[in-house]
Coordinates of C-alpha atoms and ligand atoms in Angstrom, one line a residue:
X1 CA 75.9 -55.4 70.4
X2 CA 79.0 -57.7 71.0
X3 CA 79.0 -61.7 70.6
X4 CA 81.0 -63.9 72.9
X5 CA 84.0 -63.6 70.8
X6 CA 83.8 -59.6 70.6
X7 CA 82.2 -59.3 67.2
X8 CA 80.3 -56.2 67.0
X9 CA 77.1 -56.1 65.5
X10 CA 75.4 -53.1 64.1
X11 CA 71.5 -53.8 63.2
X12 CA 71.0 -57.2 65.4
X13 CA 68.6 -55.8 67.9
X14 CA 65.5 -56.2 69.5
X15 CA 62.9 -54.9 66.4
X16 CA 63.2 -50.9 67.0
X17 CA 66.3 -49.7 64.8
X18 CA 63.7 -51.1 61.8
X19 CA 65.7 -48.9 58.9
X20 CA 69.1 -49.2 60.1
X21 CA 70.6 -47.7 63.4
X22 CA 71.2 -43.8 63.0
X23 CA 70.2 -44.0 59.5
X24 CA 71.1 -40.5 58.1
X25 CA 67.8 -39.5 56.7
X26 CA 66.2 -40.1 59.8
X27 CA 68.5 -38.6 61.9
X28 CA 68.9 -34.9 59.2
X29 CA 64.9 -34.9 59.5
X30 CA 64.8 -35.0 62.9
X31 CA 67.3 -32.5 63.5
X32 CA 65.8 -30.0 60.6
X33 CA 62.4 -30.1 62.6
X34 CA 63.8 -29.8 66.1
X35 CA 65.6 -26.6 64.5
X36 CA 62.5 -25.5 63.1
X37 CA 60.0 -26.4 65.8
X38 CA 58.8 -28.8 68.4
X39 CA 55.9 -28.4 70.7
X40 CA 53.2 -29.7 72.7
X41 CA 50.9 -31.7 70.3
X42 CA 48.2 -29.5 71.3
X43 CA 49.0 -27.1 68.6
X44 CA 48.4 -27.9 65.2
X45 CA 50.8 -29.1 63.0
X46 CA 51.1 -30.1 59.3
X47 CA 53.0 -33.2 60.1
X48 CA 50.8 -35.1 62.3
X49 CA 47.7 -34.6 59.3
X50 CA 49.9 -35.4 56.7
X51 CA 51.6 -38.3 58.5
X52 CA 47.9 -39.6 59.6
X53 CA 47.3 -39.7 56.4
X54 CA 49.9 -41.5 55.1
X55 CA 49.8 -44.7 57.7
X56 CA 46.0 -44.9 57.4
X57 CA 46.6 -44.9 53.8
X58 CA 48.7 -48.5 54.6
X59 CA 45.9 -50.0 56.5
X60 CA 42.5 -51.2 55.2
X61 CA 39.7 -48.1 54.7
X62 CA 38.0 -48.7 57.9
X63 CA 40.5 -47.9 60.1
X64 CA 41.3 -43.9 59.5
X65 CA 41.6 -42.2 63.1
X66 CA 44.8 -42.1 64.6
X67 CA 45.9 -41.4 67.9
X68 CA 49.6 -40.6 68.6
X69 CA 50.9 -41.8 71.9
X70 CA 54.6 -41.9 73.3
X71 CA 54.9 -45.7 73.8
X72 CA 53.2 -49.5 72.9
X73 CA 52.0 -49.4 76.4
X74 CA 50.3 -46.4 76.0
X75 CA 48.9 -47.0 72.6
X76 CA 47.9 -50.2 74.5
X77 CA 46.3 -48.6 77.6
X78 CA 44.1 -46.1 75.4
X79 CA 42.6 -49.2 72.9
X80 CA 41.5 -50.6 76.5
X81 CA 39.5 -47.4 76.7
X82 CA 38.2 -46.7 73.5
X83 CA 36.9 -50.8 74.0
X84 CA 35.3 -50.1 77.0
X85 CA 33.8 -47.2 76.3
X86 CA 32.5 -48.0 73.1
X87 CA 29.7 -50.3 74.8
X88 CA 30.5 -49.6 78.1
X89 CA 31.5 -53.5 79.2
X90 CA 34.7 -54.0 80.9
X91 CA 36.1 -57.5 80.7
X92 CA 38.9 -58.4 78.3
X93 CA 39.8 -62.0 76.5
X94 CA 43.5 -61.9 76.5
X95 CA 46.0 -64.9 75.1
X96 CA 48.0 -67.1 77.4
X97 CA 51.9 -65.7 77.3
X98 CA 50.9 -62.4 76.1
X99 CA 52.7 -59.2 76.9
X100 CA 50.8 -56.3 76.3
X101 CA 52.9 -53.3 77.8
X102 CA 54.2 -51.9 81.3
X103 CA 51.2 -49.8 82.4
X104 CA 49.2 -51.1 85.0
X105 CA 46.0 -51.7 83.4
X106 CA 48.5 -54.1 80.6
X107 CA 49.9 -56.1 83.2
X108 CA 46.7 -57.3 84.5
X109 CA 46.3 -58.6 80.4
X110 CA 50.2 -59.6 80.5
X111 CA 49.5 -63.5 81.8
X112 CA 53.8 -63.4 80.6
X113 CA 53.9 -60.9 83.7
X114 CA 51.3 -61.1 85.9
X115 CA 51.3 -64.9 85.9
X116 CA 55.4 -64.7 87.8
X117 CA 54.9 -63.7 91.6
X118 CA 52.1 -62.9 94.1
X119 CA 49.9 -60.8 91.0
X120 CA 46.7 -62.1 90.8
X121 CA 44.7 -62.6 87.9
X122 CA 42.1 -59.9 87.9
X123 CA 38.2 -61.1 87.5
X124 CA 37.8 -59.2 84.5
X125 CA 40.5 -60.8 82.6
X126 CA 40.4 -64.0 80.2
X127 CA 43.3 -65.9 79.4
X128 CA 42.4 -67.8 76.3
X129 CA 44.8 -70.6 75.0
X130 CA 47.6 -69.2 72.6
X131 CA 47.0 -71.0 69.2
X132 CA 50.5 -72.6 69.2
X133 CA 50.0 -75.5 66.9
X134 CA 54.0 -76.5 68.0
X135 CA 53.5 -76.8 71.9
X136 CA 50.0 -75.8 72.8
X137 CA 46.7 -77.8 73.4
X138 CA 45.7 -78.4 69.2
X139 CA 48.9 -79.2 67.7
X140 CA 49.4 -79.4 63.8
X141 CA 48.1 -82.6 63.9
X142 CA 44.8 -81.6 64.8
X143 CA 41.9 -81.3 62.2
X144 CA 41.3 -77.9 62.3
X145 CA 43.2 -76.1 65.1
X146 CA 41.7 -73.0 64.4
X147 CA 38.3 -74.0 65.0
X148 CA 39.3 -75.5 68.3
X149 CA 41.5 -72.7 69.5
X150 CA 38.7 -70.1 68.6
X151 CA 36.3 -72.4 70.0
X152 CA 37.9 -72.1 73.7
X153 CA 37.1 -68.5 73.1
X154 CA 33.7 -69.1 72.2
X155 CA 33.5 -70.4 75.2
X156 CA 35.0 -68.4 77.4
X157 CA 32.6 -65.4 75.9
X158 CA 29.7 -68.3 77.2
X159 CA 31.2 -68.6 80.6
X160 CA 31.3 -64.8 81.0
X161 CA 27.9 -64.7 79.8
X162 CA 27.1 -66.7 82.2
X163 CA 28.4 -64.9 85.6
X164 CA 27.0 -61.8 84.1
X165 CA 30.0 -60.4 82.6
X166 CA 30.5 -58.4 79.4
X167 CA 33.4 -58.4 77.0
X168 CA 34.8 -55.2 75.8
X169 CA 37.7 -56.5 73.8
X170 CA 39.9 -59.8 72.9
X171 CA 43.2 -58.5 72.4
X172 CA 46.3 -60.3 70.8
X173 CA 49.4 -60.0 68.9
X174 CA 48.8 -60.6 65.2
X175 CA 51.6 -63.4 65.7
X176 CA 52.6 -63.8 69.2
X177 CA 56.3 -62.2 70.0
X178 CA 57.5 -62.7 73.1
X179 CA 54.9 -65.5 74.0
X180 CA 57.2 -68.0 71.7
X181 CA 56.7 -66.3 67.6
X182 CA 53.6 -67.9 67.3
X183 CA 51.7 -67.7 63.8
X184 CA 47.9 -68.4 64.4
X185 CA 46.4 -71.2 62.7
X186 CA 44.9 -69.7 59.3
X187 CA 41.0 -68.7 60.2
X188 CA 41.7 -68.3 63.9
X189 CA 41.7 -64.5 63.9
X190 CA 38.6 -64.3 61.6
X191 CA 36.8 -66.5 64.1
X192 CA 37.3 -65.4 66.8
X193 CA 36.4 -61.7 65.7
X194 CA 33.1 -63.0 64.7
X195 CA 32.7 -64.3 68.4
X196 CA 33.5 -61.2 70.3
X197 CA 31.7 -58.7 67.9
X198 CA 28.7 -61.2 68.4
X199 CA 29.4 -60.5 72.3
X200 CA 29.8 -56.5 71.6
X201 CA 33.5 -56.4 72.2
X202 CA 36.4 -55.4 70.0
X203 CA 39.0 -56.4 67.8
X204 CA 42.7 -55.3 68.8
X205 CA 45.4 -56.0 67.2
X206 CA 48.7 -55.5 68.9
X207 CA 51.3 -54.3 66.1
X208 CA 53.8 -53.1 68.2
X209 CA 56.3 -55.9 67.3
X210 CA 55.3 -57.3 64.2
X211 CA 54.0 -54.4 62.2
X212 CA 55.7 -51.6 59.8
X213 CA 56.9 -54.5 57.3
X214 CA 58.6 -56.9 59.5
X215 CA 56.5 -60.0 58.1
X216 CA 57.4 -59.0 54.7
X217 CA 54.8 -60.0 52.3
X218 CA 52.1 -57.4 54.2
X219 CA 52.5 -54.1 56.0
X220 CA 50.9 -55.7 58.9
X221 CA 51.0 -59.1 60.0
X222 CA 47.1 -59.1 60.4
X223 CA 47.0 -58.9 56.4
X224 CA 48.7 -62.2 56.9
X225 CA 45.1 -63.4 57.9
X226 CA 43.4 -62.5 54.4
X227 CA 41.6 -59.7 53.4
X228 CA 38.6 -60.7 55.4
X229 CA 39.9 -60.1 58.4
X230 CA 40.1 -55.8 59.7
X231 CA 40.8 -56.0 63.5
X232 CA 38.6 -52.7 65.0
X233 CA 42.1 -51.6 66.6
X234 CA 45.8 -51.7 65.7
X235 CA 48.4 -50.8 67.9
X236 CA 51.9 -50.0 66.4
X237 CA 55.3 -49.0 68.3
X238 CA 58.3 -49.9 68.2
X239 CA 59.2 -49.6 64.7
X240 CA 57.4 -46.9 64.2
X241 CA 60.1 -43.9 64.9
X242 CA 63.6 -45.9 64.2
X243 CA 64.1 -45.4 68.4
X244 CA 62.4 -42.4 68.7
X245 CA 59.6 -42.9 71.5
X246 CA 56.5 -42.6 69.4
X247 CA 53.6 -45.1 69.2
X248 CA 49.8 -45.1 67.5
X249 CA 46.3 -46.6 68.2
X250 CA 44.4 -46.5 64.8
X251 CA 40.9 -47.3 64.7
X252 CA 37.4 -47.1 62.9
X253 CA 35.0 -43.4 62.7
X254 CA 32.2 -45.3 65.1
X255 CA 34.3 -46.6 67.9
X256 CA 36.3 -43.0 67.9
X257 CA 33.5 -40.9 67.5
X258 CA 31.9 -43.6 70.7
X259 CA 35.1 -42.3 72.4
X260 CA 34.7 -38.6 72.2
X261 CA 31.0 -38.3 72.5
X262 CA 31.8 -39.1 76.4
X263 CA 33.2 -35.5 76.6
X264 CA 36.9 -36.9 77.1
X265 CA 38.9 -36.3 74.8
X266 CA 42.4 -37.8 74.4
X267 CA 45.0 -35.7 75.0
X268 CA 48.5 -36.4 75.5
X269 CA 51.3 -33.7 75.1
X270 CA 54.3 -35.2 73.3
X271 CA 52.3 -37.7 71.2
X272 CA 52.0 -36.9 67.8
X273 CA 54.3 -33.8 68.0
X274 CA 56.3 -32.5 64.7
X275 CA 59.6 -34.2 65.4
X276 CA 58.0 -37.5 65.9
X277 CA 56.0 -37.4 63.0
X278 CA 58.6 -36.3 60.4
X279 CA 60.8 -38.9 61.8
X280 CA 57.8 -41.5 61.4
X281 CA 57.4 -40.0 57.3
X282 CA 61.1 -40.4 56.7
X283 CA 61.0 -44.5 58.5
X284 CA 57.3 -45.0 56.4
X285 CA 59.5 -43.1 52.9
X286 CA 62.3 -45.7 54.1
X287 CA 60.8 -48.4 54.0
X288 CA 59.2 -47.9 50.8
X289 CA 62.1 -46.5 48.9
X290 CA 65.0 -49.1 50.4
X291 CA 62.1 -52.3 49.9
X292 CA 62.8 -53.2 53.2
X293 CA 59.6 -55.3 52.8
X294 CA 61.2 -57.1 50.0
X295 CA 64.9 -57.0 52.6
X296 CA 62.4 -59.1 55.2
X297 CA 61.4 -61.7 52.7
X298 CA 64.7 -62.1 51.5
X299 CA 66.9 -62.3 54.3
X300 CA 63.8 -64.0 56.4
X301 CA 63.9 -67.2 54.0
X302 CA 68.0 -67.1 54.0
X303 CA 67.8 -67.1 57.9
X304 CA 65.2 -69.9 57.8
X305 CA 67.1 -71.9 55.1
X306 CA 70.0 -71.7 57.5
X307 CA 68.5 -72.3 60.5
X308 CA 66.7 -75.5 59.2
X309 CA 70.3 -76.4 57.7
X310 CA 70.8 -76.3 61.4
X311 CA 67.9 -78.2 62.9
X312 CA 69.2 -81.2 60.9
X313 CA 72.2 -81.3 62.7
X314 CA 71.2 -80.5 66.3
X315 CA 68.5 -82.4 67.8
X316 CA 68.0 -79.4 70.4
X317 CA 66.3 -77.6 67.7
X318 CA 62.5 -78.4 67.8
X319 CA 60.6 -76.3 65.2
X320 CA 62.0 -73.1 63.3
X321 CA 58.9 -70.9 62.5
X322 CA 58.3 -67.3 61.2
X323 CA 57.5 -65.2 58.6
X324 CA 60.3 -62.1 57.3
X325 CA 62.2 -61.3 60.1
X326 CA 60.3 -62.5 62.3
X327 CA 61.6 -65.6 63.0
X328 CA 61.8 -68.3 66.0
X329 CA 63.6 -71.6 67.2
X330 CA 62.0 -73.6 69.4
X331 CA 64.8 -75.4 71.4
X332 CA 63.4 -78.7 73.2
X333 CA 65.0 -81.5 75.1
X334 CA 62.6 -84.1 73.5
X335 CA 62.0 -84.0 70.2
X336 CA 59.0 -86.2 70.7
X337 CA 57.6 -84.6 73.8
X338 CA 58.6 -81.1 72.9
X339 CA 59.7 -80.4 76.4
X340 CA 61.1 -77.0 76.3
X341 CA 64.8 -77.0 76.7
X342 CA 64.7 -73.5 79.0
X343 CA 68.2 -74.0 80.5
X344 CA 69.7 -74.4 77.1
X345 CA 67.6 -71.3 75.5
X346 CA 68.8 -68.8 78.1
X347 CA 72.2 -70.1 77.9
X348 CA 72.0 -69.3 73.7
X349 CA 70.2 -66.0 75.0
X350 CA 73.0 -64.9 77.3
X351 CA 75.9 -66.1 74.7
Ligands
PLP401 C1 53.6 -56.8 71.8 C2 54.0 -55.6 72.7 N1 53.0 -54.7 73.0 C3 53.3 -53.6 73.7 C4 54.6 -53.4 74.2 C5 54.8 -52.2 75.0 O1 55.5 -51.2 74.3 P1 56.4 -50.1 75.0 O2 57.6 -50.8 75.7 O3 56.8 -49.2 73.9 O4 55.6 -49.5 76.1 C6 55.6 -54.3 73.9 C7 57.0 -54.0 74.4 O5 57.8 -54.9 74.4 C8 55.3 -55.4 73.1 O6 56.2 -56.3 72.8

């Protein structure tokens, strides 16, 4: 990437070169096991057992069966099945500015997408408020924002109810990405899980953006939420292969078992094959042995000393907010009124 003033930057991009561009153990494993052998994922391989193994070993007991895909999307578009199949309803609670993923079936739960031209909001979709204590409708101010943010998805379960409608799954970023890096008020998650299991739908946590160590302190940013909290179905990407197209859905023994007991099983030819999964060991061995965890605490509370060190001198700074490296600035044109500055954003965007 190149700045305005042709400085060239190597690691600043958007969250996929997570251990460093072409890092060189990556790259040799890659190339030893496309030497050695790649193939449809249909056959057998010690790699995709032994790398199963080693990510469900990262996430809490419950959630043991993976299922390798080639993208987020994808990963996205098979947790919508194993959701609805698992008690056979259909609707889905989604969060206001979410983007879940290019497929079809993710832009009807995208409100970031399908919410821009003549796409219309299909009747089994739920857009719940996004719990942005900064900007959205419980601010920090508030008593207990969680509560109230979970309770608009209490009662959107109600409402459904109510036009006889089922809910398979509420699905959401463990900290909204895209939507404007927004960190749920602490409790949210853990209530509104309570909520949609009590309505017979799923848990799914999107990890495509925020997992593999970006937050820092956790693996995954839903371990941000406390031990109490185990979504029924992460979703990882990105990351996950250093560039290389690979992506995951991991998920508990009941809803799997759920999945295949309907006589289809999943089956997907590249996902899961043995280059992607000795390139996903070496990025998993990277990240251990180069404590890029321990990287994303350290450089995330430099940024955010720096940034704030900023937002005392510019007024069109609002809020700086994240967790690691995943950070955000909220540029506004009102301190007071939080009106976003948009004009000025895409102008820092485009610089
Ligand atoms: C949160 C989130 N989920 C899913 C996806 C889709 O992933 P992919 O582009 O690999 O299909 C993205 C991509 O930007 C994303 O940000």
């Amino acid at each position: 990437m190149f700045d305005e003033n042709g400085e060239q930057y190597l690691d600043c991009i958007n969250n996929v070169a997570h251990v460093g561009h072409c890092h060189p153990k990556v790259v040799k494993a890659a190339a030893k096991q496309m030497e050695l052998l790649n193939t449809n994922s249909r056959f057998l391989h010690d790699s995709i057992v032994e790398y199963a193994k080693r990510l469900s070993a990262t996430l809490p007991e419950t959630l043991c069966v993976c299922f390798f895909t080639n993208s987020g999307s994808e990963a996205n578009d098979l947790a919508l099945r194993l959701a609805r199949q698992y008690r056979g309803h259909q609707d889905v609670i989604t969060l206001d500015h979410a983007y879940h993923g290019h497929l079809s079936s993710l832009i009807d739960i995208s409100p970031y997408k399908f919410q821009i031209g003549k796409h219309v909001k299909k009747e089994f979709v739920h857009v719940a408020p996004h719990p942005d204590t900064y900007r959205g409708k419980y601010r920090e101010d508030h008593p207990d924002p969680a509560t109230a943010y979970a309770n608009e998805v209490k009662k959107m379960i109600q409402d459904a109810h109510d036009s006889g409608r089922k809910i398979a799954a509420f699905i959401a970023e463990s900290m909204q990405s895209c939507g404007g890096q927004i960190i749920p008020p602490a409790g949210y998650f853990q209530k509104v899980a309570k909520y949609v299991h009590g309505a017979g739908g799923v848990f799914i946590a999107d990890e495509v953006q925020v997992g593999f160590g970006r937050v820092g302190k956790h693996f995954w940013s839903f371990q941000m939420c406390g031990e109490d909290f185990v979504p029924d179905i992460v979703t990882m990407g990105k990351p996950m292969g250093n560039g290389h197209p690979m992506a995951c859905v991991v998920t508990t023994k009941e809803i799997a078992e759920a999945f295949s007991s309907s006589g289809m099983e999943y089956f997907n030819t590249y996902g899961g094959n043995p280059v992607s999964c000795v390139v996903g060991l070496t990025v998993l061995d990277i990240i251990e042995n180069e404590d890029l965890q321990g990287n994303a605490t350290r450089v995330g509370n430099y940024l955010t000393e720096l940034l704030t060190e900023q937002k005392a001198k510019h007024t069109l700074i609002g809020d700086i907010r994240g967790i690691g490296l995943f950070v955000g600035i909220d540029l506004v044109k009102d301190q007071q009124k939080r009106t976003p500055a948009t004009a000025e954003a895409q102008h820092v965007i485009y610089k």
